[in-house]
mmCIF file of C-alpha atoms and ligand atoms in Angstrom:
data_model
loop_
_atom_site.group_PDB
_atom_site.id
_atom_site.type_symbol
_atom_site.label_atom_id
_atom_site.label_comp_id
_atom_site.label_asym_id
_atom_site.label_seq_id
_atom_site.Cartn_x
_atom_site.Cartn_y
_atom_site.Cartn_z
ATOM 1 C CA UNK A 925 -39.686 -0.575 9.737
ATOM 2 C CA UNK A 926 -40.472 2.926 11.225
ATOM 3 C CA UNK A 927 -39.276 5.199 13.932
ATOM 4 C CA UNK A 928 -41.130 7.889 15.493
ATOM 5 C CA UNK A 929 -40.201 11.025 18.079
ATOM 6 C CA UNK A 930 -40.253 10.821 20.773
ATOM 7 C CA UNK A 931 -41.119 7.220 21.407
ATOM 8 C CA UNK A 932 -37.233 6.449 19.178
ATOM 9 C CA UNK A 933 -34.558 9.068 20.501
ATOM 10 C CA UNK A 934 -31.162 7.507 18.932
ATOM 11 C CA UNK A 935 -29.652 10.365 21.081
ATOM 12 C CA UNK A 936 -30.241 7.402 24.185
ATOM 13 C CA UNK A 937 -27.673 5.514 22.279
ATOM 14 C CA UNK A 938 -25.279 7.934 22.128
ATOM 15 C CA UNK A 939 -25.481 8.709 26.180
ATOM 16 C CA UNK A 940 -22.216 7.874 27.173
ATOM 17 C CA UNK A 941 -19.013 5.879 26.423
ATOM 18 C CA UNK A 942 -20.119 2.301 27.282
ATOM 19 C CA UNK A 943 -23.318 2.115 25.491
ATOM 20 C CA UNK A 944 -21.306 3.833 22.381
ATOM 21 C CA UNK A 945 -19.290 1.431 22.887
ATOM 22 C CA UNK A 946 -21.704 -1.444 22.865
ATOM 23 C CA UNK A 947 -23.287 -0.429 20.200
ATOM 24 C CA UNK A 948 -20.485 0.793 16.736
ATOM 25 C CA UNK A 949 -20.152 -0.877 14.051
ATOM 26 C CA UNK A 950 -16.343 -0.793 13.196
ATOM 27 C CA UNK A 951 -13.499 -1.080 14.697
ATOM 28 C CA UNK A 952 -9.502 -0.288 14.181
ATOM 29 C CA UNK A 953 -7.179 -2.754 15.288
ATOM 30 C CA UNK A 954 -3.522 -2.864 15.235
ATOM 31 C CA UNK A 955 -4.236 -6.002 13.278
ATOM 32 C CA UNK A 956 -5.700 -3.798 10.338
ATOM 33 C CA UNK A 957 -2.129 -2.337 9.856
ATOM 34 C CA UNK A 958 -0.122 -2.496 7.503
ATOM 35 C CA UNK A 959 3.907 -0.435 7.782
ATOM 36 C CA UNK A 960 5.319 0.951 4.465
ATOM 37 C CA UNK A 961 8.908 1.548 4.875
ATOM 38 C CA UNK A 962 11.289 3.090 2.757
ATOM 39 C CA UNK A 963 14.881 2.229 2.297
ATOM 40 C CA UNK A 964 18.080 3.357 0.921
ATOM 41 C CA UNK A 965 21.497 1.936 0.185
ATOM 42 C CA UNK A 966 23.648 4.739 1.121
ATOM 43 C CA UNK A 967 25.416 5.232 4.700
ATOM 44 C CA UNK A 968 24.231 4.622 8.095
ATOM 45 C CA UNK A 969 22.239 7.389 8.069
ATOM 46 C CA UNK A 970 17.906 8.087 8.628
ATOM 47 C CA UNK A 971 16.968 10.575 6.034
ATOM 48 C CA UNK A 972 14.064 12.588 6.345
ATOM 49 C CA UNK A 973 11.637 12.575 3.505
ATOM 50 C CA UNK A 974 10.878 16.019 2.473
ATOM 51 C CA UNK A 975 6.854 16.015 1.535
ATOM 52 C CA UNK A 976 5.636 12.985 4.509
ATOM 53 C CA UNK A 977 6.887 15.326 7.110
ATOM 54 C CA UNK A 978 7.793 12.635 10.152
ATOM 55 C CA UNK A 979 8.010 9.821 7.786
ATOM 56 C CA UNK A 980 12.279 8.815 7.327
ATOM 57 C CA UNK A 981 14.067 6.930 4.747
ATOM 58 C CA UNK A 982 16.072 4.127 6.447
ATOM 59 C CA UNK A 983 19.318 2.004 6.013
ATOM 60 C CA UNK A 984 18.745 -1.218 5.756
ATOM 61 C CA UNK A 985 19.889 -1.414 9.927
ATOM 62 C CA UNK A 986 17.673 1.001 10.589
ATOM 63 C CA UNK A 987 14.879 -0.481 8.733
ATOM 64 C CA UNK A 988 15.148 -3.401 10.856
ATOM 65 C CA UNK A 989 14.640 -1.889 13.872
ATOM 66 C CA UNK A 990 11.866 -0.160 12.769
ATOM 67 C CA UNK A 991 10.732 -3.285 11.556
ATOM 68 C CA UNK A 992 11.423 -4.532 15.497
ATOM 69 C CA UNK A 993 9.379 -2.683 16.881
ATOM 70 C CA UNK A 994 6.626 -2.631 14.490
ATOM 71 C CA UNK A 995 6.028 -6.328 15.312
ATOM 72 C CA UNK A 996 6.451 -4.740 18.901
ATOM 73 C CA UNK A 997 3.426 -2.840 18.729
ATOM 74 C CA UNK A 998 1.779 -5.773 17.268
ATOM 75 C CA UNK A 999 1.772 -4.242 13.250
ATOM 76 C CA UNK A 1000 1.530 -7.810 11.664
ATOM 77 C CA UNK A 1001 3.167 -6.419 8.111
ATOM 78 C CA UNK A 1002 5.692 -3.767 6.696
ATOM 79 C CA UNK A 1003 5.478 -2.915 2.880
ATOM 80 C CA UNK A 1004 9.036 -2.127 1.799
ATOM 81 C CA UNK A 1005 9.986 0.372 -0.867
ATOM 82 C CA UNK A 1006 13.576 0.665 -2.285
ATOM 83 C CA UNK A 1007 14.984 4.016 -3.197
ATOM 84 C CA UNK A 1008 16.935 2.926 -5.331
ATOM 85 C CA UNK A 1009 20.323 4.635 -7.146
ATOM 86 C CA UNK A 1010 19.932 6.270 -9.781
ATOM 87 C CA UNK A 1011 22.915 4.916 -11.749
ATOM 88 C CA UNK A 1012 21.292 1.741 -11.260
ATOM 89 C CA UNK A 1013 18.761 2.893 -13.129
ATOM 90 C CA UNK A 1014 18.021 2.320 -16.663
ATOM 91 C CA UNK A 1015 15.539 1.321 -18.807
ATOM 92 C CA UNK A 1016 14.428 -1.422 -18.897
ATOM 93 C CA UNK A 1017 15.025 -2.001 -15.130
ATOM 94 C CA UNK A 1018 17.765 -5.119 -14.806
ATOM 95 C CA UNK A 1019 18.648 -3.744 -11.067
ATOM 96 C CA UNK A 1020 14.892 -4.615 -10.313
ATOM 97 C CA UNK A 1021 15.317 -8.465 -10.994
ATOM 98 C CA UNK A 1022 19.381 -8.459 -9.268
ATOM 99 C CA UNK A 1023 19.140 -10.685 -6.620
ATOM 100 C CA UNK A 1024 21.348 -8.850 -4.427
ATOM 101 C CA UNK A 1025 19.652 -5.843 -4.876
ATOM 102 C CA UNK A 1026 18.785 -3.034 -2.423
ATOM 103 C CA UNK A 1027 15.404 -4.505 -1.473
ATOM 104 C CA UNK A 1028 16.619 -8.034 -1.553
ATOM 105 C CA UNK A 1029 19.640 -7.495 1.064
ATOM 106 C CA UNK A 1030 16.910 -5.806 3.227
ATOM 107 C CA UNK A 1031 13.680 -8.556 2.854
ATOM 108 C CA UNK A 1032 17.175 -10.829 4.201
ATOM 109 C CA UNK A 1033 17.806 -8.958 7.036
ATOM 110 C CA UNK A 1034 14.438 -8.426 8.059
ATOM 111 C CA UNK A 1035 13.905 -12.277 7.401
ATOM 112 C CA UNK A 1036 16.700 -13.091 9.797
ATOM 113 C CA UNK A 1037 16.479 -10.430 12.751
ATOM 114 C CA UNK A 1038 12.510 -10.472 12.212
ATOM 115 C CA UNK A 1039 11.007 -13.519 11.165
ATOM 116 C CA UNK A 1040 7.476 -12.673 12.023
ATOM 117 C CA UNK A 1041 6.382 -10.382 11.235
ATOM 118 C CA UNK A 1042 5.450 -10.484 7.386
ATOM 119 C CA UNK A 1043 7.199 -8.723 4.481
ATOM 120 C CA UNK A 1044 5.175 -7.089 1.270
ATOM 121 C CA UNK A 1045 6.957 -6.372 -1.232
ATOM 122 C CA UNK A 1046 6.442 -4.634 -4.408
ATOM 123 C CA UNK A 1047 6.547 -5.921 -8.476
ATOM 124 C CA UNK A 1048 6.174 -2.787 -10.347
ATOM 125 C CA UNK A 1049 9.472 -1.054 -12.438
ATOM 126 C CA UNK A 1050 8.534 2.488 -11.436
ATOM 127 C CA UNK A 1051 11.361 2.688 -8.921
ATOM 128 C CA UNK A 1052 14.456 0.956 -11.448
ATOM 129 C CA UNK A 1053 13.625 2.887 -14.940
ATOM 130 C CA UNK A 1054 14.428 6.185 -15.523
ATOM 131 C CA UNK A 1055 11.764 7.129 -16.812
ATOM 132 C CA UNK A 1056 9.583 6.654 -13.590
ATOM 133 C CA UNK A 1057 7.361 4.391 -15.805
ATOM 134 C CA UNK A 1058 6.351 1.022 -13.954
ATOM 135 C CA UNK A 1059 6.866 -1.074 -17.433
ATOM 136 C CA UNK A 1060 9.081 -1.464 -20.342
ATOM 137 C CA UNK A 1061 8.628 1.600 -22.437
ATOM 138 C CA UNK A 1062 6.989 0.753 -26.865
ATOM 139 C CA UNK A 1063 9.657 2.658 -29.327
ATOM 140 C CA UNK A 1064 7.861 5.755 -29.183
ATOM 141 C CA UNK A 1065 8.669 6.400 -25.608
ATOM 142 C CA UNK A 1066 5.690 7.064 -24.775
ATOM 143 C CA UNK A 1067 3.389 3.710 -24.213
ATOM 144 C CA UNK A 1068 4.278 0.806 -21.936
ATOM 145 C CA UNK A 1069 4.666 -2.428 -23.689
ATOM 146 C CA UNK A 1070 2.115 -5.038 -21.873
ATOM 147 C CA UNK A 1071 3.823 -8.138 -22.123
ATOM 148 C CA UNK A 1072 7.199 -7.612 -22.840
ATOM 149 C CA UNK A 1073 6.999 -5.876 -18.604
ATOM 150 C CA UNK A 1074 4.691 -8.701 -17.628
ATOM 151 C CA UNK A 1075 8.324 -10.938 -18.551
ATOM 152 C CA UNK A 1076 10.759 -8.518 -16.745
ATOM 153 C CA UNK A 1077 7.209 -8.707 -13.633
ATOM 154 C CA UNK A 1078 8.133 -12.613 -13.552
ATOM 155 C CA UNK A 1079 11.752 -12.352 -12.405
ATOM 156 C CA UNK A 1080 11.248 -9.373 -9.913
ATOM 157 C CA UNK A 1081 8.145 -11.513 -8.735
ATOM 158 C CA UNK A 1082 10.582 -14.504 -8.073
ATOM 159 C CA UNK A 1083 13.449 -12.960 -6.721
ATOM 160 C CA UNK A 1084 11.630 -11.098 -4.215
ATOM 161 C CA UNK A 1085 9.951 -14.658 -3.836
ATOM 162 C CA UNK A 1086 13.218 -16.341 -3.437
ATOM 163 C CA UNK A 1087 14.841 -13.274 -0.959
ATOM 164 C CA UNK A 1088 12.150 -14.582 1.440
ATOM 165 C CA UNK A 1089 9.448 -11.765 1.026
ATOM 166 C CA UNK A 1090 5.745 -13.412 1.857
ATOM 167 C CA UNK A 1091 3.410 -11.269 -0.388
ATOM 168 C CA UNK A 1092 4.398 -10.288 -3.687
ATOM 169 C CA UNK A 1093 2.115 -7.329 -4.425
ATOM 170 C CA UNK A 1094 1.684 -6.395 -8.482
ATOM 171 C CA UNK A 1095 1.353 -2.511 -8.645
ATOM 172 C CA UNK A 1096 2.006 -2.090 -12.138
ATOM 173 C CA UNK A 1097 -1.833 -2.589 -13.263
ATOM 174 C CA UNK A 1098 -0.183 -4.453 -16.606
ATOM 175 C CA UNK A 1099 -2.586 -6.890 -17.503
ATOM 176 C CA UNK A 1100 -2.261 -10.743 -17.188
ATOM 177 C CA UNK A 1101 0.749 -10.288 -14.764
ATOM 178 C CA UNK A 1102 -1.029 -11.844 -11.744
ATOM 179 C CA UNK A 1103 -1.737 -15.339 -13.518
ATOM 180 C CA UNK A 1104 1.441 -15.656 -15.066
ATOM 181 C CA UNK A 1105 3.111 -14.696 -11.147
ATOM 182 C CA UNK A 1106 1.216 -17.271 -9.965
ATOM 183 C CA UNK A 1107 2.320 -19.969 -12.110
ATOM 184 C CA UNK A 1108 6.390 -18.753 -12.208
ATOM 185 C CA UNK A 1109 6.116 -19.371 -8.199
ATOM 186 C CA UNK A 1110 4.582 -22.002 -8.343
ATOM 187 C CA UNK A 1111 6.979 -23.532 -10.593
ATOM 188 C CA UNK A 1112 9.518 -22.813 -8.565
ATOM 189 C CA UNK A 1113 8.137 -24.546 -6.001
ATOM 190 C CA UNK A 1114 6.932 -20.740 -3.502
ATOM 191 C CA UNK A 1115 3.091 -21.638 -3.381
ATOM 192 C CA UNK A 1116 2.855 -20.281 -0.286
ATOM 193 C CA UNK A 1117 4.177 -17.079 -1.126
ATOM 194 C CA UNK A 1118 0.727 -14.901 -2.343
ATOM 195 C CA UNK A 1119 -0.001 -12.563 -4.443
ATOM 196 C CA UNK A 1120 -1.865 -9.177 -2.814
ATOM 197 C CA UNK A 1121 -2.929 -7.485 -6.431
ATOM 198 C CA UNK A 1122 -3.135 -3.906 -6.330
ATOM 199 C CA UNK A 1123 -6.185 -5.159 -8.781
ATOM 200 C CA UNK A 1124 -7.780 -1.473 -8.428
ATOM 201 C CA UNK A 1125 -5.042 1.295 -8.892
ATOM 202 C CA UNK A 1126 -6.107 4.453 -10.096
ATOM 203 C CA UNK A 1127 -4.284 6.926 -12.040
ATOM 204 C CA UNK A 1128 -4.320 9.057 -8.898
ATOM 205 C CA UNK A 1129 -2.085 12.624 -8.671
ATOM 206 C CA UNK A 1130 -1.942 11.518 -4.315
ATOM 207 C CA UNK A 1131 1.139 9.235 -5.137
ATOM 208 C CA UNK A 1132 2.686 12.546 -6.041
ATOM 209 C CA UNK A 1133 5.001 12.544 -2.315
ATOM 210 C CA UNK A 1134 6.357 8.839 -2.891
ATOM 211 C CA UNK A 1135 7.256 8.977 -6.417
ATOM 212 C CA UNK A 1136 9.665 12.225 -5.413
ATOM 213 C CA UNK A 1137 10.796 10.255 -2.388
ATOM 214 C CA UNK A 1138 11.673 6.745 -5.126
ATOM 215 C CA UNK A 1139 12.499 9.146 -7.758
ATOM 216 C CA UNK A 1140 9.914 7.528 -10.513
ATOM 217 C CA UNK A 1141 9.308 11.561 -11.608
ATOM 218 C CA UNK A 1142 12.110 13.727 -10.290
ATOM 219 C CA UNK A 1143 12.554 15.028 -13.468
ATOM 220 C CA UNK A 1144 9.788 16.803 -14.501
ATOM 221 C CA UNK A 1145 7.819 16.451 -11.565
ATOM 222 C CA UNK A 1146 5.078 14.984 -12.844
ATOM 223 C CA UNK A 1147 4.403 11.216 -15.449
ATOM 224 C CA UNK A 1148 1.072 10.024 -16.712
ATOM 225 C CA UNK A 1149 0.750 7.188 -16.075
ATOM 226 C CA UNK A 1150 -3.186 7.048 -17.228
ATOM 227 C CA UNK A 1151 -2.599 4.362 -19.439
ATOM 228 C CA UNK A 1152 -2.280 2.037 -17.614
ATOM 229 C CA UNK A 1153 -3.912 3.120 -14.034
ATOM 230 C CA UNK A 1154 -7.116 3.256 -13.675
ATOM 231 C CA UNK A 1155 -9.237 6.709 -14.944
ATOM 232 C CA UNK A 1156 -11.018 7.860 -11.831
ATOM 233 C CA UNK A 1157 -14.412 8.765 -13.022
ATOM 234 C CA UNK A 1158 -14.781 4.475 -13.090
ATOM 235 C CA UNK A 1159 -16.050 2.434 -10.547
ATOM 236 C CA UNK A 1160 -17.900 -0.449 -12.744
ATOM 237 C CA UNK A 1161 -14.224 -1.279 -14.189
ATOM 238 C CA UNK A 1162 -13.244 -1.494 -10.844
ATOM 239 C CA UNK A 1163 -15.219 -4.746 -10.330
ATOM 240 C CA UNK A 1164 -13.915 -6.008 -13.923
ATOM 241 C CA UNK A 1165 -10.208 -5.397 -12.938
ATOM 242 C CA UNK A 1166 -10.650 -7.211 -9.122
ATOM 243 C CA UNK A 1167 -12.878 -9.981 -10.667
ATOM 244 C CA UNK A 1168 -9.767 -11.093 -13.955
ATOM 245 C CA UNK A 1169 -7.319 -10.948 -10.858
ATOM 246 C CA UNK A 1170 -9.623 -13.097 -8.573
ATOM 247 C CA UNK A 1171 -9.733 -15.671 -11.640
ATOM 248 C CA UNK A 1172 -6.361 -15.429 -12.191
ATOM 249 C CA UNK A 1173 -5.160 -16.460 -8.902
ATOM 250 C CA UNK A 1174 -4.972 -13.623 -6.261
ATOM 251 C CA UNK A 1175 -4.374 -14.030 -2.637
ATOM 252 C CA UNK A 1176 -5.579 -10.478 -1.685
ATOM 253 C CA UNK A 1177 -6.892 -7.619 -3.668
ATOM 254 C CA UNK A 1178 -5.865 -3.987 -3.581
ATOM 255 C CA UNK A 1179 -7.961 -0.587 -4.005
ATOM 256 C CA UNK A 1180 -5.301 2.448 -3.704
ATOM 257 C CA UNK A 1181 -5.628 5.037 -3.118
ATOM 258 C CA UNK A 1182 -7.970 4.947 -0.203
ATOM 259 C CA UNK A 1183 -9.906 8.595 1.149
ATOM 260 C CA UNK A 1184 -10.872 9.897 -2.742
ATOM 261 C CA UNK A 1185 -12.449 5.713 -3.307
ATOM 262 C CA UNK A 1186 -14.703 4.504 -0.536
ATOM 263 C CA UNK A 1187 -17.367 4.297 -2.313
ATOM 264 C CA UNK A 1188 -15.193 1.733 -4.275
ATOM 265 C CA UNK A 1189 -13.762 -0.236 -0.939
ATOM 266 C CA UNK A 1190 -17.004 -0.523 -0.127
ATOM 267 C CA UNK A 1191 -18.999 -1.752 -3.385
ATOM 268 C CA UNK A 1192 -15.645 -4.246 -3.683
ATOM 269 C CA UNK A 1193 -16.246 -5.444 -0.388
ATOM 270 C CA UNK A 1194 -19.996 -6.591 -0.709
ATOM 271 C CA UNK A 1195 -19.577 -7.809 -3.584
ATOM 272 C CA UNK A 1196 -16.312 -10.359 -3.118
ATOM 273 C CA UNK A 1197 -16.036 -12.586 -0.494
ATOM 274 C CA UNK A 1198 -12.036 -11.606 -0.653
ATOM 275 C CA UNK A 1199 -10.072 -9.723 1.320
ATOM 276 C CA UNK A 1200 -9.838 -6.288 0.269
ATOM 277 C CA UNK A 1201 -6.681 -4.419 1.226
ATOM 278 C CA UNK A 1202 -6.249 -0.868 1.710
ATOM 279 C CA UNK A 1203 -3.829 2.686 0.821
ATOM 280 C CA UNK A 1204 -4.076 5.890 2.570
ATOM 281 C CA UNK A 1205 -1.465 6.522 0.535
ATOM 282 C CA UNK A 1206 1.509 9.107 0.391
ATOM 283 C CA UNK A 1207 -0.085 11.631 -0.659
ATOM 284 C CA UNK A 1208 -3.351 11.753 1.832
ATOM 285 C CA UNK A 1209 -0.882 11.397 5.106
ATOM 286 C CA UNK A 1210 0.124 14.512 3.084
ATOM 287 C CA UNK A 1211 -2.350 16.481 3.769
ATOM 288 C CA UNK A 1212 -3.269 14.960 6.647
ATOM 289 C CA UNK A 1213 0.169 15.900 8.294
ATOM 290 C CA UNK A 1214 0.244 19.576 6.859
ATOM 291 C CA UNK A 1215 -3.197 20.644 8.439
ATOM 292 C CA UNK A 1216 -2.010 18.769 11.739
ATOM 293 C CA UNK A 1217 1.377 20.401 11.727
ATOM 294 C CA UNK A 1218 -0.615 23.967 11.407
ATOM 295 C CA UNK A 1219 -2.358 23.240 13.999
ATOM 296 C CA UNK A 1220 -5.971 23.371 11.847
ATOM 297 C CA UNK A 1221 -6.424 19.687 12.379
ATOM 298 C CA UNK A 1222 -5.912 17.032 15.541
ATOM 299 C CA UNK A 1223 -3.261 14.404 14.228
ATOM 300 C CA UNK A 1224 -4.848 11.173 16.444
ATOM 301 C CA UNK A 1225 -8.118 12.209 16.068
ATOM 302 C CA UNK A 1226 -7.987 13.115 12.331
ATOM 303 C CA UNK A 1227 -6.004 9.913 11.348
ATOM 304 C CA UNK A 1228 -7.671 7.491 13.490
ATOM 305 C CA UNK A 1229 -11.569 9.144 11.674
ATOM 306 C CA UNK A 1230 -10.110 8.376 8.491
ATOM 307 C CA UNK A 1231 -8.854 5.020 8.825
ATOM 308 C CA UNK A 1232 -12.335 4.026 10.345
ATOM 309 C CA UNK A 1233 -13.998 5.059 7.391
ATOM 310 C CA UNK A 1234 -11.364 2.399 5.316
ATOM 311 C CA UNK A 1235 -13.158 -0.201 7.935
ATOM 312 C CA UNK A 1236 -17.314 1.482 7.371
ATOM 313 C CA UNK A 1237 -16.273 0.712 4.187
ATOM 314 C CA UNK A 1238 -15.470 -2.600 4.014
ATOM 315 C CA UNK A 1239 -11.209 -3.054 4.020
ATOM 316 C CA UNK A 1240 -9.771 -5.713 6.306
ATOM 317 C CA UNK A 1241 -5.817 -4.109 6.314
ATOM 318 C CA UNK A 1242 -4.634 -0.888 6.329
ATOM 319 C CA UNK A 1243 -1.638 0.326 4.352
ATOM 320 C CA UNK A 1244 -0.996 3.546 6.097
ATOM 321 C CA UNK A 1245 2.465 5.540 6.882
ATOM 322 C CA UNK A 1246 0.625 6.220 10.484
ATOM 323 C CA UNK A 1247 0.745 3.019 11.511
ATOM 324 C CA UNK A 1248 3.606 3.421 14.050
ATOM 325 C CA UNK A 1249 1.438 6.428 15.489
ATOM 326 C CA UNK A 1250 -1.955 4.469 15.443
ATOM 327 C CA UNK A 1251 -0.523 1.478 17.418
ATOM 328 C CA UNK A 1252 1.125 3.131 19.431
ATOM 329 C CA UNK A 1253 -2.352 5.189 20.357
ATOM 330 C CA UNK A 1254 -4.680 2.470 20.074
ATOM 331 C CA UNK A 1255 -2.512 0.215 22.260
ATOM 332 C CA UNK A 1256 -2.589 3.260 24.715
ATOM 333 C CA UNK A 1257 -5.917 3.027 24.927
ATOM 334 C CA UNK A 1258 -6.037 0.278 25.619
ATOM 335 C CA UNK A 1259 -3.792 -0.092 28.788
HETATM 336 C C1 LIG B 2676 4.330 2.146 -7.305
HETATM 337 C C2 LIG B 2676 3.814 2.926 -6.533
HETATM 338 C C3 LIG B 2676 3.306 3.934 -6.659
HETATM 339 C C4 LIG B 2676 2.804 3.654 -5.040
HETATM 340 C C5 LIG B 2676 3.030 2.967 -4.655
HETATM 341 N N1 LIG B 2676 3.904 1.708 -5.550
HETATM 342 C C6 LIG B 2676 2.657 5.314 -6.841
HETATM 343 C C7 LIG B 2676 2.756 4.813 -8.161
HETATM 344 O O1 LIG B 2676 1.837 4.140 -8.760
HETATM 345 O O2 LIG B 2676 3.484 6.049 -8.967
HETATM 346 C C8 LIG B 2676 2.296 4.645 -4.335
HETATM 347 C C9 LIG B 2676 2.301 4.939 -3.058
HETATM 348 C C10 LIG B 2676 1.959 5.872 -2.118
HETATM 349 O O3 LIG B 2676 1.921 7.043 -3.119
HETATM 350 O O4 LIG B 2676 1.739 6.349 -0.994
HETATM 351 N N2 LIG B 2676 4.258 1.349 -8.739
#
C-alpha cells in the first residue's frame, strides 16, 4: 500500500469534529473506570492525603457515600484499601485475616447499601505488617518467604470473599498464589468470586504516595520490594507471569504501573485473549496533579489523554484515582 501526497492528504480526516469522531480508533468510557478508595477506622471524618492532592481517606460511612456517588455516575467498580491502625499491625499480619477487620466491615457496608457496585479488594499483607512488606519475612528479616506468605494470603482471600467482595486482587507477587487462592475459594463454595491477578506488578517508585497512605514505608520512606516485584527492565518476563497466572485460574490480569509500562499492556493485550486491566498508580496521578495544580498543565485534558493512552495500548479497565472526575467529564460531554 502506498499513500502519496498530494492525492492522499491525511489532514482531510482531521478537518472537523464529526470526521475526527468517525475515524477515532480508541474510546474512553465510564465503563472502563475503577475507583480506588482508602478507608480508615478512626472518627467519622474525611481526611486529606498529603501525597495525593484532592484524594481523601474516608470513614466506612464516608466511603459508602462515595461508592454511591460512583455508582450514580455509572462507575462499575471500586477497589478498597485499608489504612490500618499501627497498633493492629504485626510481624506476621494476623489482622489481615480477622473476619471483622476494617476492610471486611467496609465491604459488608458497601454491599448492604450499594449492592450493585463491584467491589475489588487487595490480597497482600503490606497494610498489616509492621515492616510494610507484602509477605512474611524470613528469619534474616530481609527476604520475604513465598510459601508461608501464601498460606496467610489464602486466609485473607477467604475472609474478603466471605465478606462479600466480588473480586480478590492478589497484588503481592508471590509465586503460585493464584492457583491456591482459586482452590481455596472453590472449596468454600465461593466459585463466583473472581481473581484479578496483579500478574505484572513492577517494582516501582511510582507507588510512594500510596505507601505513605497505608503506612507501609512510613519509617524509612523507602522499602525495597525488588525480591518479589518485577524488574522494570523486563518485558518478556511479564509474558511468563501472565501465562502462569492464567494457567492457575486468574480471571483478569493487571499490569501496573500504567504510563511507564504501556508497551507491556500493548504486548499483553495483543498476545492474550484475556481482559487486561491497568493501574494508573498513585505516583502517576500525583505527578499530573502537581503539574496541573501549578497551572502548568490542564488537568481534565491531561488525565483524559493519559487514560486514552491506556485504551490505545489495549487495557480493558483502568484503576485511576481520577475516576470520579473523569466520569463527571464524560457524562457532561454526553449531555
Ligand atoms: C500493595 C499495593 C501497592 C499498590 C497497590 N497495592 C503498593 C506496593 O506494592 O507497595 C500501589 C498502588 C498505587 O501506588 O496507587 N500490595
